[in-house]
């Protein structure tokens, strides 16, 4: 993969939602980033780290293998996984992430720029 991003996905571990409640029956991808208080996820670097962690969990690879400039489809995300990614990112970042935004801003870098400027 080109442009490998080595942001530590482990920062985003946890098994609770941002409000501290357990997420019973949640998938590991939900648990991967929802333990982060959205107030702590500020700035492009933190948003990028959250997106890298979520994508890595969805496709089942280490975060270090996720290129932030590779299109989501090149990373192996299906349309179903993209829909799940919107929910995970909304929980982690505390902002609305539409499915359309993922198609209009088709890689992590472009999506983060879009979300940071919104």
Coordinates of N, CA, C and O in Angstrom, one line a residue:
X1 N 0.8 -1.2 0.0 CA 0.0 0.0 0.0 C 0.9 1.2 0.0 O 1.9 1.3 0.6
X2 N 0.4 2.2 -0.7 CA 1.1 3.5 -0.7 C 0.7 4.4 0.5 O -0.4 4.3 1.0
X3 N 1.6 5.2 0.9 CA 1.3 6.2 2.0 C 0.9 5.5 3.3 O -0.1 6.0 3.9
X4 N 1.6 4.5 3.8 CA 1.2 3.9 5.0 C 1.2 4.8 6.1 O 2.1 5.6 6.3
X5 N 0.1 4.8 6.9 CA -0.1 5.7 8.0 C 0.2 4.9 9.3 O -0.4 3.8 9.5
X6 N 1.1 5.4 10.2 CA 1.5 4.6 11.3 C 0.9 5.2 12.6 O 1.5 5.1 13.7
X7 N -0.3 5.8 12.6 CA -0.9 6.4 13.8 C -1.4 5.2 14.6 O -2.0 4.3 14.2
X8 N -1.1 5.3 15.9 CA -1.4 4.2 16.8 C -2.9 4.0 17.1 O -3.6 4.8 17.7
X9 N -3.5 2.9 16.5 CA -4.9 2.7 16.7 C -5.2 2.2 18.1 O -6.4 2.4 18.5
X10 N -4.2 1.8 18.8 CA -4.5 1.3 20.2 C -5.0 2.4 21.1 O -5.7 2.2 22.1
X11 N -4.8 3.7 20.7 CA -5.3 4.8 21.5 C -6.8 4.8 21.6 O -7.4 5.3 22.5
X12 N -7.4 4.2 20.6 CA -8.9 4.2 20.5 C -9.5 3.0 21.0 O -10.6 2.7 20.6
X13 N -8.9 2.2 21.9 CA -9.5 1.0 22.4 C -10.5 1.4 23.5 O -10.7 2.5 23.9
X14 N -11.3 0.4 23.9 CA -12.3 0.6 24.9 C -13.5 -0.2 24.6 O -13.7 -0.6 23.5
X15 N -14.4 -0.3 25.6 CA -15.6 -1.1 25.4 C -16.8 -0.3 25.9 O -17.8 -0.9 26.2
X16 N -16.7 1.0 26.0 CA -17.8 1.8 26.4 C -18.0 2.9 25.4 O -17.1 3.3 24.6
X17 N -19.2 3.5 25.4 CA -19.5 4.6 24.5 C -18.9 5.9 25.1 O -18.4 5.9 26.3
X18 N -19.0 7.0 24.4 CA -18.5 8.2 24.9 C -19.1 8.7 26.2 O -18.5 9.4 27.0
X19 N -20.3 8.3 26.5 CA -21.0 8.7 27.7 C -20.7 7.7 28.8 O -21.3 7.8 29.9
X20 N -19.9 6.7 28.6 CA -19.5 5.8 29.7 C -20.3 4.6 29.8 O -20.1 3.7 30.6
X21 N -21.4 4.4 29.0 CA -22.2 3.3 29.1 C -21.6 2.1 28.3 O -21.0 2.3 27.3
X22 N -21.8 0.9 28.8 CA -21.4 -0.3 28.0 C -22.2 -0.4 26.7 O -23.3 0.1 26.6
X23 N -21.6 -1.0 25.8 CA -22.2 -1.2 24.5 C -22.4 -2.7 24.3 O -21.6 -3.4 23.6
X24 N -23.4 -3.3 25.0 CA -23.6 -4.7 24.9 C -23.9 -5.1 23.5 O -24.7 -4.4 22.7
X25 N -23.4 -6.3 23.1 CA -23.7 -6.8 21.7 C -23.0 -6.0 20.6 O -23.2 -6.3 19.5
X26 N -22.2 -5.0 21.0 CA -21.5 -4.3 20.0 C -20.4 -5.1 19.3 O -19.9 -6.1 19.8
X27 N -20.1 -4.7 18.1 CA -19.0 -5.4 17.4 C -17.7 -4.8 17.8 O -17.6 -3.8 18.4
X28 N -16.6 -5.5 17.5 CA -15.3 -5.0 17.9 C -15.0 -3.7 17.2 O -14.3 -2.9 17.8
X29 N -15.5 -3.4 16.0 CA -15.2 -2.1 15.4 C -15.9 -1.0 16.2 O -15.3 0.0 16.4
X30 N -17.0 -1.3 16.7 CA -17.7 -0.2 17.6 C -16.9 0.0 18.8 O -16.7 1.1 19.2
X31 N -16.4 -1.1 19.4 CA -15.6 -0.9 20.6 C -14.2 -0.3 20.3 O -13.6 0.2 21.2
X32 N -13.7 -0.4 19.1 CA -12.4 0.1 18.8 C -12.3 1.6 18.9 O -11.2 2.1 19.3
X33 N -13.3 2.3 18.7 CA -13.2 3.8 18.7 C -14.2 4.5 19.6 O -14.1 5.6 19.9
X34 N -15.3 3.8 20.1 CA -16.3 4.5 20.8 C -15.9 4.7 22.3 O -16.6 5.4 22.9
X35 N -14.8 4.2 22.7 CA -14.4 4.4 24.1 C -13.8 5.8 24.2 O -13.4 6.2 25.3
X36 N -13.7 6.5 23.2 CA -13.1 7.9 23.2 C -14.1 8.9 23.4 O -15.1 8.9 22.8
X37 N -13.9 9.8 24.3 CA -14.7 11.0 24.5 C -14.6 11.9 23.3 O -13.5 12.3 23.0
X38 N -15.7 12.2 22.6 CA -15.7 13.1 21.4 C -15.0 14.4 21.7 O -14.4 15.0 20.8
X39 N -15.1 14.9 23.0 CA -14.4 16.1 23.3 C -12.9 16.0 23.2 O -12.2 17.0 22.9
X40 N -12.4 14.8 23.3 CA -10.9 14.6 23.2 C -10.5 14.4 21.7 O -9.3 14.5 21.4
X41 N -11.4 14.1 20.8 CA -11.1 13.9 19.4 C -11.2 15.2 18.7 O -12.2 15.6 18.2
X42 N -10.1 15.9 18.7 CA -10.1 17.3 18.1 C -8.9 17.3 17.2 O -7.9 16.7 17.4
X43 N -9.1 18.1 16.2 CA -8.0 18.3 15.2 C -7.9 17.2 14.2 O -8.4 16.1 14.4
X44 N -7.2 17.5 13.1 CA -7.1 16.5 12.0 C -6.3 15.3 12.4 O -6.7 14.2 12.0
X45 N -5.3 15.4 13.2 CA -4.5 14.2 13.6 C -5.3 13.2 14.4 O -5.3 12.0 14.1
X46 N -6.1 13.7 15.3 CA -7.0 12.8 16.1 C -8.1 12.2 15.3 O -8.5 11.1 15.4
X47 N -8.7 13.1 14.4 CA -9.7 12.6 13.5 C -9.2 11.5 12.6 O -9.8 10.5 12.3
X48 N -8.0 11.7 12.1 CA -7.3 10.7 11.2 C -7.1 9.4 12.0 O -7.4 8.3 11.4
X49 N -6.6 9.5 13.2 CA -6.3 8.3 14.0 C -7.6 7.5 14.2 O -7.6 6.3 14.2
X50 N -8.7 8.3 14.5 CA -10.0 7.6 14.7 C -10.5 6.9 13.5 O -10.9 5.7 13.5
X51 N -10.3 7.5 12.3 CA -10.7 6.9 11.0 C -9.8 5.7 10.7 O -10.3 4.7 10.2
X52 N -8.5 5.9 10.9 CA -7.6 4.8 10.6 C -8.0 3.5 11.5 O -8.1 2.4 11.0
X53 N -8.2 3.8 12.8 CA -8.6 2.7 13.7 C -9.9 2.0 13.3 O -10.0 0.8 13.3
X54 N -10.9 2.8 12.9 CA -12.1 2.2 12.5 C -12.0 1.4 11.2 O -12.5 0.3 11.1
X55 N -11.3 2.0 10.2 CA -11.2 1.2 8.9 C -10.3 0.0 9.2 O -10.7 -1.1 8.7
X56 N -9.3 0.1 9.9 CA -8.4 -1.1 10.2 C -9.3 -2.2 10.9 O -9.1 -3.4 10.5
X57 N -10.1 -1.8 11.8 CA -10.9 -2.8 12.5 C -11.9 -3.5 11.5 O -12.2 -4.7 11.5
X58 N -12.5 -2.6 10.7 CA -13.5 -3.1 9.7 C -12.9 -4.1 8.7 O -13.6 -5.1 8.3
X59 N -11.7 -3.8 8.2 CA -11.1 -4.7 7.2 C -10.2 -5.8 7.9 O -9.7 -6.6 7.2
X60 N -10.0 -5.7 9.2 CA -9.2 -6.7 9.9 C -7.7 -6.7 9.7 O -7.1 -7.7 9.6
X61 N -7.2 -5.5 9.6 CA -5.7 -5.3 9.5 C -5.2 -4.4 10.5 O -6.0 -3.6 11.1
X62 N -3.9 -4.4 10.8 CA -3.4 -3.4 11.8 C -3.5 -2.0 11.2 O -3.4 -1.8 10.0
X63 N -3.7 -1.0 12.1 CA -3.8 0.4 11.6 C -2.6 0.9 10.8 O -2.7 1.7 9.9
X64 N -1.4 0.3 11.1 CA -0.2 0.7 10.4 C -0.3 0.3 8.9 O 0.5 0.8 8.1
X65 N -1.2 -0.6 8.5 CA -1.3 -1.0 7.1 C -2.4 -0.1 6.4 O -2.6 -0.4 5.2
X66 N -3.0 0.8 7.0 CA -4.0 1.6 6.4 C -3.4 2.9 5.8 O -2.8 3.7 6.5
X67 N -3.5 3.1 4.5 CA -3.0 4.3 3.8 C -4.1 5.3 3.8 O -5.2 5.1 3.4
X68 N -3.8 6.5 4.3 CA -4.9 7.6 4.4 C -5.2 8.2 3.1 O -6.2 8.9 2.9
X69 N -4.3 7.9 2.1 CA -4.6 8.4 0.7 C -5.2 7.4 -0.2 O -5.3 7.7 -1.4
X70 N -5.4 6.2 0.3 CA -6.0 5.1 -0.6 C -7.5 5.2 -0.5 O -8.1 5.3 0.6
X71 N -8.2 5.1 -1.6 CA -9.7 5.1 -1.6 C -10.2 4.0 -0.7 O -9.6 2.9 -0.6
X72 N -11.3 4.2 -0.1 CA -11.9 3.2 0.8 C -12.1 1.9 0.1 O -11.9 0.9 0.7
X73 N -12.5 1.9 -1.2 CA -12.7 0.7 -1.9 C -11.4 -0.1 -2.1 O -11.4 -1.3 -2.1
X74 N -10.3 0.7 -2.3 CA -9.0 0.0 -2.5 C -8.6 -0.6 -1.2 O -7.7 -1.5 -1.2
X75 N -9.1 -0.1 -0.1 CA -8.7 -0.7 1.3 C -9.6 -1.9 1.5 O -9.3 -2.6 2.5
X76 N -10.5 -2.2 0.7 CA -11.3 -3.4 0.8 C -12.7 -3.2 1.5 O -13.3 -4.2 1.8
X77 N -13.1 -2.0 1.7 CA -14.4 -1.7 2.3 C -15.5 -1.9 1.3 O -15.5 -1.4 0.2
X78 N -16.5 -2.7 1.8 CA -17.7 -2.9 1.0 C -18.7 -1.7 1.3 O -18.5 -1.0 2.2
X79 N -19.8 -1.7 0.5 CA -20.8 -0.6 0.8 C -21.4 -0.8 2.2 O -21.7 0.2 2.9
X80 N -21.6 -2.0 2.6 CA -22.1 -2.3 4.0 C -21.1 -1.8 5.0 O -21.5 -1.2 6.0
X81 N -19.8 -2.1 4.8 CA -18.8 -1.6 5.8 C -18.7 -0.1 5.8 O -18.5 0.5 6.8
X82 N -18.9 0.5 4.6 CA -18.9 2.0 4.6 C -20.1 2.6 5.4 O -19.9 3.6 6.1
X83 N -21.2 1.9 5.3 CA -22.4 2.4 6.1 C -22.0 2.2 7.6 O -22.4 3.1 8.4
X84 N -21.4 1.1 8.0 CA -21.0 0.9 9.4 C -20.0 2.0 9.8 O -20.0 2.5 10.9
X85 N -19.1 2.3 8.9 CA -18.0 3.3 9.2 C -18.6 4.6 9.5 O -18.1 5.3 10.5
X86 N -19.7 5.0 8.9 CA -20.3 6.3 9.2 C -20.8 6.3 10.7 O -20.6 7.3 11.4
X87 N -21.4 5.2 11.1 CA -21.9 5.2 12.5 C -20.8 5.2 13.5 O -20.8 5.9 14.5
X88 N -19.7 4.4 13.2 CA -18.6 4.4 14.1 C -17.9 5.7 14.2 O -17.6 6.2 15.3
X89 N -17.7 6.4 13.1 CA -17.1 7.7 13.1 C -17.9 8.7 13.8 O -17.4 9.6 14.5
X90 N -19.3 8.7 13.6 CA -20.2 9.6 14.3 C -20.0 9.4 15.8 O -19.9 10.4 16.5
X91 N -20.0 8.2 16.3 CA -19.8 7.9 17.7 C -18.4 8.5 18.2 O -18.4 9.1 19.2
X92 N -17.4 8.2 17.4 CA -16.0 8.6 17.9 C -15.8 10.1 17.8 O -15.1 10.6 18.7
X93 N -16.3 10.7 16.8 CA -16.0 12.1 16.5 C -17.0 13.1 17.0 O -16.8 14.3 17.1
X94 N -18.2 12.6 17.2 CA -19.3 13.4 17.7 C -19.8 14.4 16.6 O -20.4 15.4 17.0
X95 N -19.6 14.0 15.4 CA -20.2 14.8 14.3 C -20.9 13.9 13.3 O -20.7 12.7 13.3
X96 N -21.8 14.5 12.5 CA -22.5 13.7 11.5 C -21.6 13.3 10.4 O -20.9 14.2 9.8
X97 N -21.6 12.1 10.0 CA -20.8 11.6 8.8 C -21.8 10.9 7.9 O -22.2 9.8 8.3
X98 N -22.2 11.5 6.8 CA -23.1 10.8 5.9 C -22.4 9.8 5.0 O -21.2 9.9 4.7
X99 N -23.2 8.9 4.5 CA -22.6 7.9 3.6 C -22.2 8.7 2.3 O -21.2 8.3 1.7
X100 N -22.9 9.7 1.9 CA -22.6 10.5 0.8 C -21.2 11.1 0.9 O -20.4 11.2 0.0
X101 N -20.9 11.5 2.2 CA -19.6 12.1 2.4 C -18.4 11.2 2.1 O -17.4 11.5 1.7
X102 N -18.7 9.9 2.5 CA -17.7 8.9 2.2 C -17.4 8.7 0.7 O -16.3 8.4 0.3
X103 N -18.5 8.8 -0.1 CA -18.3 8.7 -1.5 C -17.7 9.9 -2.2 O -16.9 9.9 -3.1
X104 N -18.1 11.1 -1.6 CA -17.6 12.4 -2.2 C -16.2 12.6 -1.8 O -15.4 13.3 -2.5
X105 N -15.8 12.1 -0.6 CA -14.4 12.3 -0.1 C -13.9 10.9 0.2 O -14.0 10.3 1.3
X106 N -13.4 10.3 -0.9 CA -13.2 8.8 -0.9 C -12.0 8.2 -0.3 O -11.7 7.0 -0.4
X107 N -11.3 9.0 0.5 CA -10.2 8.4 1.3 C -10.2 9.1 2.7 O -10.9 10.1 2.9
X108 N -9.4 8.5 3.6 CA -9.4 9.1 4.9 C -8.9 10.5 5.0 O -9.5 11.4 5.6
X109 N -7.9 10.8 4.3 CA -7.4 12.2 4.2 C -8.4 13.2 3.8 O -8.6 14.2 4.4
X110 N -9.0 12.9 2.7 CA -10.0 13.8 2.1 C -11.3 13.9 3.1 O -11.8 15.0 3.2
X111 N -11.7 12.8 3.6 CA -12.8 12.8 4.5 C -12.5 13.7 5.8 O -13.3 14.5 6.2
X112 N -11.3 13.5 6.3 CA -10.9 14.3 7.5 C -10.9 15.7 7.2 O -11.3 16.6 8.0
X113 N -10.3 16.1 6.0 CA -10.3 17.5 5.6 C -11.7 18.1 5.6 O -12.0 19.2 6.0
X114 N -12.6 17.3 5.0 CA -14.0 17.7 4.9 C -14.7 17.9 6.2 O -15.3 18.9 6.5
X115 N -14.5 16.9 7.1 CA -15.1 17.0 8.4 C -14.5 18.1 9.3 O -15.2 18.8 10.0
X116 N -13.2 18.3 9.2 CA -12.5 19.3 10.0 C -12.9 20.7 9.5 O -13.0 21.7 10.3
X117 N -13.3 20.9 8.3 CA -13.7 22.2 7.8 C -15.2 22.4 7.9 O -15.6 23.5 7.6
X118 N -15.9 21.4 8.3 CA -17.4 21.6 8.4 C -17.8 22.2 9.6 O -17.2 22.2 10.6

